[in-house]
One Martini backbone bead per residue (centre of mass of N, CA, C, O) as a GRO file, in nm:
protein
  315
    1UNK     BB    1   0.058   0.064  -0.019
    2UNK     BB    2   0.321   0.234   0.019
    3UNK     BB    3   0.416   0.219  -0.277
    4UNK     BB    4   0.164   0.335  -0.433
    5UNK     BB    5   0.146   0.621  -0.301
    6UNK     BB    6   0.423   0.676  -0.414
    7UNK     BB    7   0.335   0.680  -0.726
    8UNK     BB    8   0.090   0.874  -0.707
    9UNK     BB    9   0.255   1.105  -0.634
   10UNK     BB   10   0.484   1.085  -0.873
   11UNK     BB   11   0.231   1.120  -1.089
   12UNK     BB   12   0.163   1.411  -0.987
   13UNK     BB   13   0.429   1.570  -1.012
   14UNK     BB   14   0.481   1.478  -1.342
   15UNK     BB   15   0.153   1.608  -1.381
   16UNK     BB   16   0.112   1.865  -1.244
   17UNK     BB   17  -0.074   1.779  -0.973
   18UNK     BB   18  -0.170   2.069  -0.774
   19UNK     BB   19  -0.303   2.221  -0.506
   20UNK     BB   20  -0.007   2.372  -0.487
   21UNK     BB   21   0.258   2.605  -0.603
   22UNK     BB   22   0.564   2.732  -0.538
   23UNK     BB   23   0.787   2.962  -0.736
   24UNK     BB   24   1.106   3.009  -0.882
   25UNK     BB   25   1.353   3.178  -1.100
   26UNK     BB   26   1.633   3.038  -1.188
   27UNK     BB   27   1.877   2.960  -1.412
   28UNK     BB   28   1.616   2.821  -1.546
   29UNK     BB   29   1.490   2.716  -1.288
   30UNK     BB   30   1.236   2.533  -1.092
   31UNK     BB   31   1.195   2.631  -0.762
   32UNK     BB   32   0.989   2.404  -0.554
   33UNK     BB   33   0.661   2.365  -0.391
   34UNK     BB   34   0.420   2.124  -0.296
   35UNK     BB   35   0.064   2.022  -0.257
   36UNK     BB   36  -0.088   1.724  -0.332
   37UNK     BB   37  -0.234   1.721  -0.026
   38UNK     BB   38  -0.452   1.739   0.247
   39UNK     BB   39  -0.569   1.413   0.240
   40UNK     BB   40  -0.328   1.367   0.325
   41UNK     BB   41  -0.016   1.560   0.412
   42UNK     BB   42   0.130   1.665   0.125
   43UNK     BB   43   0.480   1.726   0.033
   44UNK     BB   44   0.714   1.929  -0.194
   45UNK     BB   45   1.050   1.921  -0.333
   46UNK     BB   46   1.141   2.073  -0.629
   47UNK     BB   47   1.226   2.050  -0.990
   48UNK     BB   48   1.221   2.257  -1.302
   49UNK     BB   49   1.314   2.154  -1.676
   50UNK     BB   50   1.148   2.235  -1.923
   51UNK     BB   51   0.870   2.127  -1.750
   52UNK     BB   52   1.056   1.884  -1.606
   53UNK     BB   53   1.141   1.741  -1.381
   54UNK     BB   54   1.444   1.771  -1.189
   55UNK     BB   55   1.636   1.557  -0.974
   56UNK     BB   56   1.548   1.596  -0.647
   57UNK     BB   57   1.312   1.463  -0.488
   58UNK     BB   58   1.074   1.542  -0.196
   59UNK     BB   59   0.827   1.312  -0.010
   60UNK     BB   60   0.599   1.429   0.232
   61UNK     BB   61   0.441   1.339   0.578
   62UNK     BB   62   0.291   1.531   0.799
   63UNK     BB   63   0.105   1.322   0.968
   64UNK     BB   64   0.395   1.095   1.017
   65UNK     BB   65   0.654   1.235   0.984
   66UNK     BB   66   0.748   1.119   0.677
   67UNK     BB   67   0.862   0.954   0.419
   68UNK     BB   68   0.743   0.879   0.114
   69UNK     BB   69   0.979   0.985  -0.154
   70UNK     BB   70   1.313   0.996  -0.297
   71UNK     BB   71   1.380   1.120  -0.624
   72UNK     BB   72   1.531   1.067  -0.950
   73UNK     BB   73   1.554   1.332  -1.229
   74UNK     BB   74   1.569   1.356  -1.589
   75UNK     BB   75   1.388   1.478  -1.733
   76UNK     BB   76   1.108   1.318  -1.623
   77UNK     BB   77   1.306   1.077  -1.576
   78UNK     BB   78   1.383   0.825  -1.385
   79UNK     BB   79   1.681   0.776  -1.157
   80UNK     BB   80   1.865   0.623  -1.018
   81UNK     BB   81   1.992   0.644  -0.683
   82UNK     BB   82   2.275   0.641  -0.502
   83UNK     BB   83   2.058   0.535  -0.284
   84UNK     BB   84   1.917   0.393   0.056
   85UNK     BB   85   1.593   0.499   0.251
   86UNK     BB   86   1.429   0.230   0.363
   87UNK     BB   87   1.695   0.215   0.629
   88UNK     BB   88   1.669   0.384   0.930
   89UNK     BB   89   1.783   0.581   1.118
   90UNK     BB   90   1.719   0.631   1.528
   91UNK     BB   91   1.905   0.901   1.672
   92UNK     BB   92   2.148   1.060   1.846
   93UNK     BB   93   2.355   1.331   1.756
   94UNK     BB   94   2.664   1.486   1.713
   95UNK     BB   95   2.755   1.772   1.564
   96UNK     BB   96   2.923   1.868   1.805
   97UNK     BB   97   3.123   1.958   2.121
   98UNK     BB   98   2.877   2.205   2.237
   99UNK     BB   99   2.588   1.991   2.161
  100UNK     BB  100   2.509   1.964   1.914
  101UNK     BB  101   2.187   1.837   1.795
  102UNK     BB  102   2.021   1.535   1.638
  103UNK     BB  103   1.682   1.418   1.675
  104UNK     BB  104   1.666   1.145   1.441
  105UNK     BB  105   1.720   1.052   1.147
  106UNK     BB  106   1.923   0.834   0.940
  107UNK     BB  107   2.178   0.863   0.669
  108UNK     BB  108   2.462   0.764   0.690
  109UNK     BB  109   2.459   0.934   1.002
  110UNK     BB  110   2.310   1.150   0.873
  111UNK     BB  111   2.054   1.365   0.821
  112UNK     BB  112   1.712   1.246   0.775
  113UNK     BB  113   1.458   1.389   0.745
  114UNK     BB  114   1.294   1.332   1.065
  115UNK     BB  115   1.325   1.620   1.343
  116UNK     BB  116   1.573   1.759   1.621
  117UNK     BB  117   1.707   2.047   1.682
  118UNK     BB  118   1.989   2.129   1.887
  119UNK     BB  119   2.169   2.371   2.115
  120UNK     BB  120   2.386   2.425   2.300
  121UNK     BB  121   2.151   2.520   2.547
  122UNK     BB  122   1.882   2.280   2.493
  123UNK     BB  123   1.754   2.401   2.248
  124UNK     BB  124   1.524   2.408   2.026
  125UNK     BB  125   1.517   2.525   1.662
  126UNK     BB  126   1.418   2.258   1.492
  127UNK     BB  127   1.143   2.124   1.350
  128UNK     BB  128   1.178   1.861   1.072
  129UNK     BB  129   1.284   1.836   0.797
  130UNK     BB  130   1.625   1.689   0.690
  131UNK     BB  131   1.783   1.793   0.369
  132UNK     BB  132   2.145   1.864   0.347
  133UNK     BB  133   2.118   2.004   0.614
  134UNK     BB  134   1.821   2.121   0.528
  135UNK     BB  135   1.544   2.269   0.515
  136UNK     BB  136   1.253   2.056   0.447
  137UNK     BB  137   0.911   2.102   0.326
  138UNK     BB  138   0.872   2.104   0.674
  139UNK     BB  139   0.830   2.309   0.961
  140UNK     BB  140   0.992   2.466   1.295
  141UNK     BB  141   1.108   2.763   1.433
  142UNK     BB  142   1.317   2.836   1.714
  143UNK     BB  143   1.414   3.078   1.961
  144UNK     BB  144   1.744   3.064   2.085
  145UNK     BB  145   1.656   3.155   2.365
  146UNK     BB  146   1.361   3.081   2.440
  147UNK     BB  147   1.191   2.853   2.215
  148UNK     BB  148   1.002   2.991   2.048
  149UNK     BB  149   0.808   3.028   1.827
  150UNK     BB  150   0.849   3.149   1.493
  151UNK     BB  151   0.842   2.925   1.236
  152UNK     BB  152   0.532   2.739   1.055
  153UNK     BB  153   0.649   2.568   0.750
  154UNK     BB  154   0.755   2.585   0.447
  155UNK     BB  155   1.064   2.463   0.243
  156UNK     BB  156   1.367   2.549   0.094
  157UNK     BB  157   1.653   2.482   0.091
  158UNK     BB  158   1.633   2.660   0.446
  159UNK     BB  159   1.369   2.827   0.264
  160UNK     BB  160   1.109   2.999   0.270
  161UNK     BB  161   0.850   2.776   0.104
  162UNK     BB  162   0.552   2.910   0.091
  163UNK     BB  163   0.340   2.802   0.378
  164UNK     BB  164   0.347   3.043   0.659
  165UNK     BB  165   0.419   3.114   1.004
  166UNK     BB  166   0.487   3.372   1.197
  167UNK     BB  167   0.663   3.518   1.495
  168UNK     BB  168   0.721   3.647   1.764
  169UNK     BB  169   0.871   3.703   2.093
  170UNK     BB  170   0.509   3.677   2.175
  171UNK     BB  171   0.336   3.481   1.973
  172UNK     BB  172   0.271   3.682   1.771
  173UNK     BB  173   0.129   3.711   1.459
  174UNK     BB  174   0.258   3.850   1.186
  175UNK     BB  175   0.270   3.631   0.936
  176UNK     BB  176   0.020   3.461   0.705
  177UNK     BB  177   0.170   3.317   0.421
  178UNK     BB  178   0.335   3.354   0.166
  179UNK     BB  179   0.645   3.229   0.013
  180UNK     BB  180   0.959   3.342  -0.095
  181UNK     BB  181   1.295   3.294  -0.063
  182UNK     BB  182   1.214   3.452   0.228
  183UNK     BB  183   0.976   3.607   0.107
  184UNK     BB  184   0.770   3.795   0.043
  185UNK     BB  185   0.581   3.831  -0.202
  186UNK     BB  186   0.502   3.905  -0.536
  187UNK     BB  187   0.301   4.086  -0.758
  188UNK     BB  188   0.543   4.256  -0.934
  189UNK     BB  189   0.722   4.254  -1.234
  190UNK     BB  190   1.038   4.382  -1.389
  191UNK     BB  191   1.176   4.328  -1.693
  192UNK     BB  192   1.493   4.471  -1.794
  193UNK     BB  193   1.609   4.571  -2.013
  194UNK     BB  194   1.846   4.361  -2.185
  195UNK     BB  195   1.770   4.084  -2.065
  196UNK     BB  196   1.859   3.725  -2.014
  197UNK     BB  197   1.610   3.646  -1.847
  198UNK     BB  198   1.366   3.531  -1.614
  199UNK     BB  199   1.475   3.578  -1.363
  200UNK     BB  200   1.200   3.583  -1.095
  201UNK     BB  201   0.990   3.408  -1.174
  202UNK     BB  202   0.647   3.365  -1.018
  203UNK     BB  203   0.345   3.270  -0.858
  204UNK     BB  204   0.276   3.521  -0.757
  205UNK     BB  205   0.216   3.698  -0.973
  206UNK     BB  206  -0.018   3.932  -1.153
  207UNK     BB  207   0.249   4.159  -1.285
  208UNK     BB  208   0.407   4.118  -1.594
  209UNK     BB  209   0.704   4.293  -1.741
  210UNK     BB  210   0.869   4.351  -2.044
  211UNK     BB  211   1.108   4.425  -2.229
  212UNK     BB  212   1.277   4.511  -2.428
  213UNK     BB  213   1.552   4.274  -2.564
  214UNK     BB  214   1.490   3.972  -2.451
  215UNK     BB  215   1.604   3.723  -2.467
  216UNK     BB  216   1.814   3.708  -2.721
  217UNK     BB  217   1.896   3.373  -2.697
  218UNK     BB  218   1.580   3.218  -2.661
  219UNK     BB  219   1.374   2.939  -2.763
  220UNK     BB  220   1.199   2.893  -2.507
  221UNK     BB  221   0.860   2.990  -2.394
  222UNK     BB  222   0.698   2.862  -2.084
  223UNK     BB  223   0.415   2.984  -1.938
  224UNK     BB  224   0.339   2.794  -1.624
  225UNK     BB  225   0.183   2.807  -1.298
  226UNK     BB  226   0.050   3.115  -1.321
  227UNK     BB  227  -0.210   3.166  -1.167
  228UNK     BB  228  -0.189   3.507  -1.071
  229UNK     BB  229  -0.218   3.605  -1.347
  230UNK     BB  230  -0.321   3.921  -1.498
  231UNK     BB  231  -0.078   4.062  -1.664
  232UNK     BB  232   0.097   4.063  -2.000
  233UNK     BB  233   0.397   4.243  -2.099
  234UNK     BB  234   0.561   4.278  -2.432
  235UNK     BB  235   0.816   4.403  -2.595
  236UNK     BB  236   1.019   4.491  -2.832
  237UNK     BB  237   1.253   4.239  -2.946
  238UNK     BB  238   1.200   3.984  -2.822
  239UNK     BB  239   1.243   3.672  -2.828
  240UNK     BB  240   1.372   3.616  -3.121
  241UNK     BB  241   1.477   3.301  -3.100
  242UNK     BB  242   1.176   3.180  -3.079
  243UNK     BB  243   0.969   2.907  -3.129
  244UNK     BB  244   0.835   2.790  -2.862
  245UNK     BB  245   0.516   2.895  -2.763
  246UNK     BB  246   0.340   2.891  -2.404
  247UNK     BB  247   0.097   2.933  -2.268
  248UNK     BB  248  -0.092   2.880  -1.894
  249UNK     BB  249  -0.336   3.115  -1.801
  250UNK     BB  250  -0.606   3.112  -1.565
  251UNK     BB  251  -0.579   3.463  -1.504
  252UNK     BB  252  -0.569   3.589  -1.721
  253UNK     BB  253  -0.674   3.932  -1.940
  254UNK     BB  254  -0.388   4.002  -2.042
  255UNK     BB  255  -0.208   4.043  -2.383
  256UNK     BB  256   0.093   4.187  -2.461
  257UNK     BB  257   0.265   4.261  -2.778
  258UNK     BB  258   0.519   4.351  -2.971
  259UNK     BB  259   0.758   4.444  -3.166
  260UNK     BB  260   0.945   4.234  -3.317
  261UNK     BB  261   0.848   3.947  -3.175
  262UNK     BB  262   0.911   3.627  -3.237
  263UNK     BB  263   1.116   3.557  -3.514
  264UNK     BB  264   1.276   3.322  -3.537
  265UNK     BB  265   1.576   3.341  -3.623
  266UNK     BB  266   1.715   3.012  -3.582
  267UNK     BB  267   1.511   3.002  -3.854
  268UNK     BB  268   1.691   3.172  -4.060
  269UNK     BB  269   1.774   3.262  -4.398
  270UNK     BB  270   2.042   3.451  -4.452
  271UNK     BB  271   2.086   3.474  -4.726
  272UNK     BB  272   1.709   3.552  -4.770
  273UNK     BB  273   1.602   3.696  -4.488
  274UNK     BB  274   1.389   3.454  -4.431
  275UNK     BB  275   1.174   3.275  -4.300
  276UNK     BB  276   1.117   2.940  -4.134
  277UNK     BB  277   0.774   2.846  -4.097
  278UNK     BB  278   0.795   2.666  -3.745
  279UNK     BB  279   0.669   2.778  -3.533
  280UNK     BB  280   0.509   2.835  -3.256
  281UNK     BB  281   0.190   2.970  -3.092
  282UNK     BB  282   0.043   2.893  -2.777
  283UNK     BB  283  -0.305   2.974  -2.605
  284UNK     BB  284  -0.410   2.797  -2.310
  285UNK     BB  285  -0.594   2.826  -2.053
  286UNK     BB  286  -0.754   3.117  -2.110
  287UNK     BB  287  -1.078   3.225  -1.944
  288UNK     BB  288  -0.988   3.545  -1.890
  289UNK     BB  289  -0.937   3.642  -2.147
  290UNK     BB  290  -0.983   3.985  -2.306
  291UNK     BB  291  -0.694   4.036  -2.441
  292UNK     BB  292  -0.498   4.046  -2.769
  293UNK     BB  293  -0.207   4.232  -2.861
  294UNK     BB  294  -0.019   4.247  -3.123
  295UNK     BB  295   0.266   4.311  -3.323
  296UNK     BB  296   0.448   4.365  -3.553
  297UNK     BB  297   0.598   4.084  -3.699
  298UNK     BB  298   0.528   3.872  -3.508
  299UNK     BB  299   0.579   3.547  -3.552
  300UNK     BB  300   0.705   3.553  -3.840
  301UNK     BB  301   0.774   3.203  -3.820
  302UNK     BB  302   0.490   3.123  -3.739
  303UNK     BB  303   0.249   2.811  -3.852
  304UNK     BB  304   0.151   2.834  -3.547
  305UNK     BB  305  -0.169   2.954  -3.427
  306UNK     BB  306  -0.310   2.887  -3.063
  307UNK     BB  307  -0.650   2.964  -2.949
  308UNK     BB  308  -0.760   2.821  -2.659
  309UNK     BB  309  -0.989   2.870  -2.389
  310UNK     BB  310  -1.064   3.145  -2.510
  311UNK     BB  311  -1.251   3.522  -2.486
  312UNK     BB  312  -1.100   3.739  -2.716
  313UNK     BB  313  -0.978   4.069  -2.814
  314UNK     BB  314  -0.820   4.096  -3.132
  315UNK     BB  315  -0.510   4.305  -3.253
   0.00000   0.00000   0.00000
């Protein structure tokens, strides 16, 4: 049984079926949390990397405070790991000659899943999952003077990722919602002119301007996973060698492209300075869109333009 629900949530994974996700890109990598289940509470730490899992995910059970399963992926293929976690050991680990200690699973002698970290004073500072080393999937971190509740939610590689509650020094709650690498979220954001990536776009987003000249050497670029972005706007002249382009955003109102976007350059004949017409642009799954305006020559190397689940008034 504990195989198949294993089995379950890793298709869960793979097939981006979640209850919520919250991510950040940087260096074109999605670096993720997401509650794949609320009953049983079940929550996950992974990578996406050009939309499909990617590297070592790691799913956790908040209600028996147990690993579900930590999974290697290539590009959404599965490969083993290079260890085997059916078999912890748990026991009291010194971390250091101070007192610092580990109390909880152990995978070759070092921290690995679910504990509680005491520092040099004898006080609980960490309790829940740590792994290599990093605050992970979901935990509570408390004041190392006094012990009190700091902060019980969600972690990415040892920073607030997710849904969690702040407390102060006195036990009232400060803050009680979405984080996002450690930061309350942002809910607008502006890339600026000749940027070369769209690194900081998160799952928090209401909106986002690209400007002008944006990553004119990326070719392929699929906003999914953002679902409260309601309105998109790119600037003239970005995107030019992008040729696989795809929009999924169920909050989307707006969507405004300028000119000169999107020119698919990396498939154009140098020779005779024409494009060879085989790029796409695919708008899905945005049934909130009331606008959608492009500008001159945009997309001009795409043979497939695709509009679908949106009504909307096209410019």
């Amino acid at each position: 049984m504990q195989a198949d629900q294993n089995n379950e949530y890793v298709d869960m994974l793979i097939r981006k079926d979640f209850v919520h996700i919250t991510f950040i890109i940087k260096e074109g990598r999605y670096e993720c949390t997401c509650i794949l289940s609320e009953n049983p509470q079940i929550v996950a730490q992974f990578q996406l990397m050009q939309g499909l899992v990617d590297g070592v995910a790691y799913i956790v059970n908040l209600d028996s405070c147990s690993i579900v399963g930590v999974h290697n992926f290539r590009l959404g293929e599965q490969i083993p790991l290079e260890y085997s976690y059916e078999h912890l050991d748990y026991a009291v680990l010194d971390l250091d000659d101070r007192g610092t200690r580990w109390e909880g699973s152990l995978l070759h002698g070092q921290p690995f899943g679910f504990g509680e970290l005491y520092n040099t004073e004898g006080l609980r500072v960490f309790c829940g999952f740590l792994f290599n080393g990093q605050y992970s999937c979901y935990g509570a971190t408390y004041f190392q003077d006094n012990g009190l509740l700091e902060y019980q939610g969600m972690f990415y590689k040892g920073k607030r990722f997710g849904y969690g509650t702040l407390h102060d020094r006195f036990s009232t709650v400060v803050y009680n919602g979405e984080w996002v690498d450690d930061m309350h979220p942002v809910i607008s954001l502006k890339i600026e002119k000749r940027a070369a990536s769209v690194d900081g776009l998160s799952s928090t987003l209401h909106e986002l301007t690209i400007e002008d000249s944006v990553c004119e050497a990326m070719q392929r670029l699929h906003l999914t996973l953002m679902n409260n972005l309601e309105k998109l706007v790119i600037g003239d002249n970005s995107f030019e060698m992008v040729t696989d382009c795809f929009f999924s955003l169920p909050s989307l109102k707006t969507l405004i492209i300028g000119n000169n976007s999107f020119l698919g350059r990396s498939v154009w004949n140098s020779m005779q300075s024409v494009p060879c017409v085989n790029g796409s642009f695919e708008v899905s799954s945005c049934p909130q869109l009331e606008e959608l305006t492009i500008g001159a020559y945009s997309f001009l190397g795409c043979s497939k333009f695709i509009l679908h689940g949106a009504c909307v008034a096209f410019h």
